[in-house]
Coordinates of C-alpha atoms in Angstrom, one line a residue:
M1 CA 0.0 0.0 0.0
N2 CA 1.2 3.5 -0.8
A3 CA 2.0 5.1 2.5
A4 CA 1.4 8.6 1.0
A5 CA -2.0 7.8 -0.4
G6 CA -4.8 9.9 1.1
L7 CA -2.5 12.5 2.8
S8 CA -3.6 16.1 2.7
T9 CA -1.3 17.8 5.3
M10 CA 2.2 17.3 6.6
L11 CA 3.6 19.5 9.3
F12 CA 7.4 20.1 9.3
V13 CA 9.2 20.4 12.7
P14 CA 12.9 20.9 13.2
G15 CA 14.8 17.7 14.2
S16 CA 16.9 19.9 16.6
K17 CA 13.7 20.7 18.6
P18 CA 12.5 17.4 19.9
E19 CA 10.5 19.1 22.6
R20 CA 8.2 20.2 19.7
F21 CA 7.4 16.7 18.4
A22 CA 4.6 16.0 20.8
R23 CA 3.0 19.4 20.2
A24 CA 3.2 18.8 16.4
L25 CA 1.6 15.3 16.8
A26 CA -1.2 16.8 18.8
C27 CA -2.5 18.8 15.8
D28 CA -4.6 17.3 13.0
A29 CA -1.8 16.9 10.4
D30 CA -1.8 13.6 8.6
V31 CA 1.9 13.2 9.2
V32 CA 4.6 15.2 11.1
C33 CA 7.8 15.4 9.2
V34 CA 10.9 15.8 11.4
D35 CA 13.4 17.8 9.4
L36 CA 17.1 17.2 9.5
E37 CA 18.0 19.4 6.5
D38 CA 17.3 23.2 6.2
S39 CA 16.1 23.8 9.8
V40 CA 19.1 22.2 11.4
P41 CA 22.5 23.9 11.4
E42 CA 25.5 21.8 10.4
A43 CA 26.9 21.7 14.0
G44 CA 23.6 20.3 15.3
K45 CA 22.9 17.6 12.7
A46 CA 24.3 14.6 14.6
E47 CA 22.3 15.4 17.7
A48 CA 19.1 16.1 15.7
R49 CA 19.6 12.8 13.8
A50 CA 19.9 10.8 17.1
A51 CA 16.9 12.5 18.6
S52 CA 14.8 12.0 15.5
I53 CA 15.6 8.3 15.2
A54 CA 14.9 7.8 18.9
A55 CA 11.5 9.5 18.6
I56 CA 10.6 7.4 15.5
A57 CA 11.5 4.3 17.5
E58 CA 8.9 5.1 20.0
G59 CA 6.3 4.0 17.5
D60 CA 4.0 6.8 16.4
A61 CA 3.3 6.0 12.8
R62 CA 2.6 9.6 11.9
L63 CA 6.2 10.7 12.6
V64 CA 8.1 10.7 9.3
L65 CA 11.5 12.1 8.4
R66 CA 13.3 14.4 6.0
I67 CA 17.0 13.6 5.7
N68 CA 19.7 15.6 4.1
G69 CA 20.4 15.3 0.4
M70 CA 22.2 12.3 -1.0
T71 CA 25.0 14.5 -2.5
T72 CA 26.0 15.7 1.0
R73 CA 28.0 14.1 3.8
A74 CA 25.2 14.8 6.2
G75 CA 22.7 12.9 4.0
L76 CA 25.0 9.9 3.7
E77 CA 25.4 9.9 7.5
D78 CA 21.6 10.1 7.9
L79 CA 21.3 7.1 5.6
I80 CA 23.8 5.0 7.4
A81 CA 22.2 5.8 10.8
L82 CA 18.8 4.8 9.4
A83 CA 20.2 1.5 8.2
D84 CA 21.1 0.7 11.8
A85 CA 17.9 2.2 13.3
P86 CA 15.5 -0.1 15.3
R87 CA 12.5 1.3 13.5
L88 CA 12.1 3.3 10.2
P89 CA 9.4 5.8 9.4
A90 CA 6.7 5.1 6.9
L91 CA 7.9 7.9 4.7
L92 CA 11.3 9.3 3.9
F93 CA 11.5 12.8 2.4
V94 CA 14.7 13.4 0.4
P95 CA 15.7 16.9 -0.6
K96 CA 17.1 18.3 -3.8
V97 CA 16.8 15.0 -5.8
E98 CA 18.2 15.5 -9.3
S99 CA 18.6 11.9 -10.5
P100 CA 16.9 8.5 -10.2
A101 CA 20.2 7.1 -9.1
E102 CA 19.8 8.9 -5.7
I103 CA 16.7 6.9 -5.1
G104 CA 18.6 3.7 -6.0
I105 CA 21.3 4.5 -3.4
I106 CA 18.7 4.8 -0.7
R107 CA 17.0 1.5 -1.6
S108 CA 20.3 -0.3 -1.8
V109 CA 21.3 0.8 1.6
L110 CA 18.0 0.3 3.4
G111 CA 17.0 -2.8 1.5
A112 CA 13.7 -4.5 2.3
R113 CA 13.1 -2.1 5.2
C114 CA 13.2 0.9 3.0
P115 CA 10.3 3.4 3.6
G116 CA 8.2 5.0 0.9
I117 CA 10.5 7.6 -0.6
V118 CA 9.3 11.1 -1.3
P119 CA 11.8 13.1 -3.4
L120 CA 11.7 16.9 -3.2
I121 CA 12.1 18.5 -6.6
E122 CA 13.8 21.8 -5.9
T123 CA 16.0 22.6 -8.9
V124 CA 15.7 23.0 -12.7
K125 CA 17.8 19.9 -13.1
G126 CA 15.6 17.9 -10.8
L127 CA 12.5 19.0 -12.6
T128 CA 14.0 18.1 -16.0
A129 CA 14.5 14.6 -14.6
G130 CA 11.1 14.6 -12.8
H131 CA 9.4 12.0 -14.9
A132 CA 12.3 9.5 -14.4
I133 CA 12.5 10.2 -10.7
A134 CA 8.8 9.8 -10.2
A135 CA 8.8 6.5 -11.9
E136 CA 11.7 5.1 -9.9
P137 CA 10.8 2.0 -7.8
G138 CA 10.2 3.0 -4.1
V139 CA 8.9 6.5 -4.9
V140 CA 5.4 6.9 -3.4
A141 CA 4.9 10.7 -3.8
M142 CA 6.9 13.8 -4.8
M143 CA 7.0 17.2 -3.2
F144 CA 7.5 20.5 -5.0
G145 CA 10.3 22.5 -3.2
G146 CA 9.4 25.9 -4.2
G147 CA 11.8 27.8 -2.0
D148 CA 15.0 26.6 -3.5
F149 CA 13.4 26.5 -7.0
A150 CA 12.5 30.2 -6.7
A151 CA 16.0 31.1 -5.5
E152 CA 17.5 29.3 -8.5
L153 CA 15.2 31.2 -10.8
G154 CA 15.8 34.5 -9.0
V155 CA 12.1 35.1 -8.4
A156 CA 9.8 35.4 -5.4
L157 CA 8.3 32.4 -3.7
A158 CA 4.8 33.2 -5.1
W159 CA 2.3 31.5 -7.2
E160 CA 2.7 33.3 -10.6
P161 CA 6.5 33.0 -11.0
L162 CA 6.4 29.3 -10.3
A163 CA 3.2 28.5 -12.2
Y164 CA 5.1 26.7 -15.1
A165 CA 7.3 24.7 -12.7
R166 CA 4.3 23.6 -10.7
G167 CA 2.5 22.5 -13.9
A168 CA 5.5 20.5 -15.1
F169 CA 5.9 18.9 -11.7
I170 CA 2.2 17.9 -11.6
Q171 CA 2.7 16.2 -15.0
A172 CA 5.6 14.2 -13.7
C173 CA 3.6 13.0 -10.7
A174 CA 0.6 12.2 -12.8
G175 CA 2.7 10.2 -15.3
A176 CA 3.8 7.9 -12.5
S177 CA 0.4 7.9 -10.8
I178 CA 1.8 9.2 -7.5
P179 CA 0.5 12.0 -5.2
A180 CA 1.9 15.6 -5.6
I181 CA 2.7 17.6 -2.4
D182 CA 2.9 21.4 -2.6
V183 CA 5.5 23.6 -0.9
P184 CA 4.6 25.3 2.4
Y185 CA 3.0 28.8 2.5
I186 CA 5.6 30.8 4.3
I187 CA 3.5 33.8 5.5
L188 CA 2.4 32.6 8.9
D189 CA -0.2 35.2 9.8
D190 CA -2.0 35.1 6.4
A191 CA -4.8 32.5 6.7
A192 CA -6.6 33.9 3.7
G193 CA -3.6 33.8 1.5
L194 CA -2.9 30.2 2.7
E195 CA -6.4 29.2 1.8
T196 CA -6.2 30.9 -1.7
E197 CA -2.9 29.2 -2.5
T198 CA -4.2 25.8 -1.3
R199 CA -7.3 26.1 -3.4
A200 CA -5.1 26.9 -6.4
A201 CA -2.9 24.0 -5.7
K202 CA -5.9 21.6 -5.4
A203 CA -7.2 22.9 -8.7
L204 CA -3.9 22.3 -10.4
G205 CA -3.8 18.7 -9.2
F206 CA -1.9 18.7 -5.9
S207 CA -3.4 16.3 -3.3
A208 CA -1.4 17.6 -0.3
K209 CA 0.3 20.7 1.0
A210 CA 3.1 21.0 3.6
A211 CA 2.8 23.3 6.7
I212 CA 5.4 24.9 8.8
H213 CA 3.2 25.8 11.8
P214 CA 0.4 24.0 13.5
S215 CA -1.9 27.0 12.9
Q216 CA -1.8 26.3 9.1
V217 CA -3.0 22.7 9.4
D218 CA -6.7 23.2 9.8
V219 CA -6.8 25.7 6.9
I220 CA -5.1 23.2 4.6
N221 CA -7.4 20.3 5.8
S222 CA -10.5 22.4 5.2
V223 CA -9.6 22.7 1.5
L224 CA -7.9 19.4 0.7
R225 CA -9.9 16.9 2.7
P226 CA -13.0 15.7 1.0
T227 CA -16.3 17.0 2.4
P228 CA -19.1 14.6 3.5
A229 CA -21.0 15.4 0.3
E230 CA -17.9 14.6 -1.8
I231 CA -17.4 11.3 0.0
A232 CA -21.1 10.3 -0.4
E233 CA -20.9 11.0 -4.1
A234 CA -17.7 9.0 -4.5
E235 CA -19.3 6.1 -2.6
A236 CA -22.4 6.2 -4.8
A237 CA -20.2 6.3 -7.9
E238 CA -18.2 3.4 -6.7
K239 CA -21.4 1.3 -6.3
A240 CA -22.7 2.4 -9.7
F241 CA -19.5 1.6 -11.4
A242 CA -19.2 -1.8 -9.8
A243 CA -22.8 -2.6 -10.6
A244 CA -22.0 -1.9 -14.3
G245 CA -19.1 -4.3 -14.2
G246 CA -16.6 -1.5 -14.8
A247 CA -18.3 -0.4 -18.0
A248 CA -19.3 3.2 -18.7
V249 CA -22.5 4.1 -17.0
R250 CA -24.8 7.1 -16.5
F251 CA -24.3 8.6 -13.0
N252 CA -25.9 11.9 -11.8
G253 CA -26.6 13.0 -15.3
R254 CA -23.1 12.4 -16.5
M255 CA -21.1 9.6 -18.0
L256 CA -19.1 7.7 -15.4
E257 CA -16.1 5.8 -16.8
A258 CA -12.7 4.6 -15.7
P259 CA -10.8 8.0 -15.9
I260 CA -13.6 9.8 -13.9
M261 CA -13.7 6.9 -11.4
R262 CA -10.0 7.4 -10.6
R263 CA -10.9 10.8 -9.2
Y264 CA -13.6 9.3 -7.0
Q265 CA -11.1 6.6 -5.9
R266 CA -8.7 9.3 -4.7
I267 CA -11.5 10.9 -2.7
L268 CA -12.2 7.5 -1.1
A269 CA -8.5 7.0 -0.4
M270 CA -8.4 10.3 1.5
R271 CA -11.6 9.2 3.4
S272 CA -9.9 6.0 4.5
N273 CA -6.8 7.8 5.6
N274 CA -8.7 10.4 7.7
D275 CA -10.7 7.6 9.3
A276 CA -7.6 5.7 10.3

């Protein structure tokens, strides 16, 4: 089963702040991603790595991990530490992925215990290889890393300058039939702006959005989680499609066929995740 299926929100928390883990888990995020990369200074990475692995070993399945990039010493040290860890997270976020070979390295080191891998596409080179990265075995979702991408382009981290990149990223995810996760909204006191951007991301095809503060989680959930009416419609569509033996059938005045049914199946997957 795809460990990323049905996710709508993930809250990032610094690995160097283990006292924040419990507070993060107390909110309604689908997963809490402990970050060992950007939020942790180089001098604190070893301590953050140990604290994060210890927290994951305690067994809360919602606690996942973002390691450092595979082209860095810190990333390789993260990977070696995970190979010896007593318990691995369900999802492993990997920053600045630019080649499918990086995914192969992770799978080779972690072997059969390897979590679902979520590459972050944060560079032009990574986006160019996006289709190949998304299709690599072990990849269960991808995340758009808009901050680094905007910096490389020399533009603001805003919707319009990154519209083309987001569209190309969505196509790479869709081609591999994996969920697409959008970059966090970095203005913490702008709930209206967060809602607007989340709605735009949903309309484009993103199924989840990252958060950097617990106060953002409910806003994202309100947009991305299916409503009771949407769930009821999807359940009715599932029954109608099954009764027709998987053939095209009239449903609510429209034609229901396999491509349309896939959208309803995504809604049902999110329902199942939220009920878990």
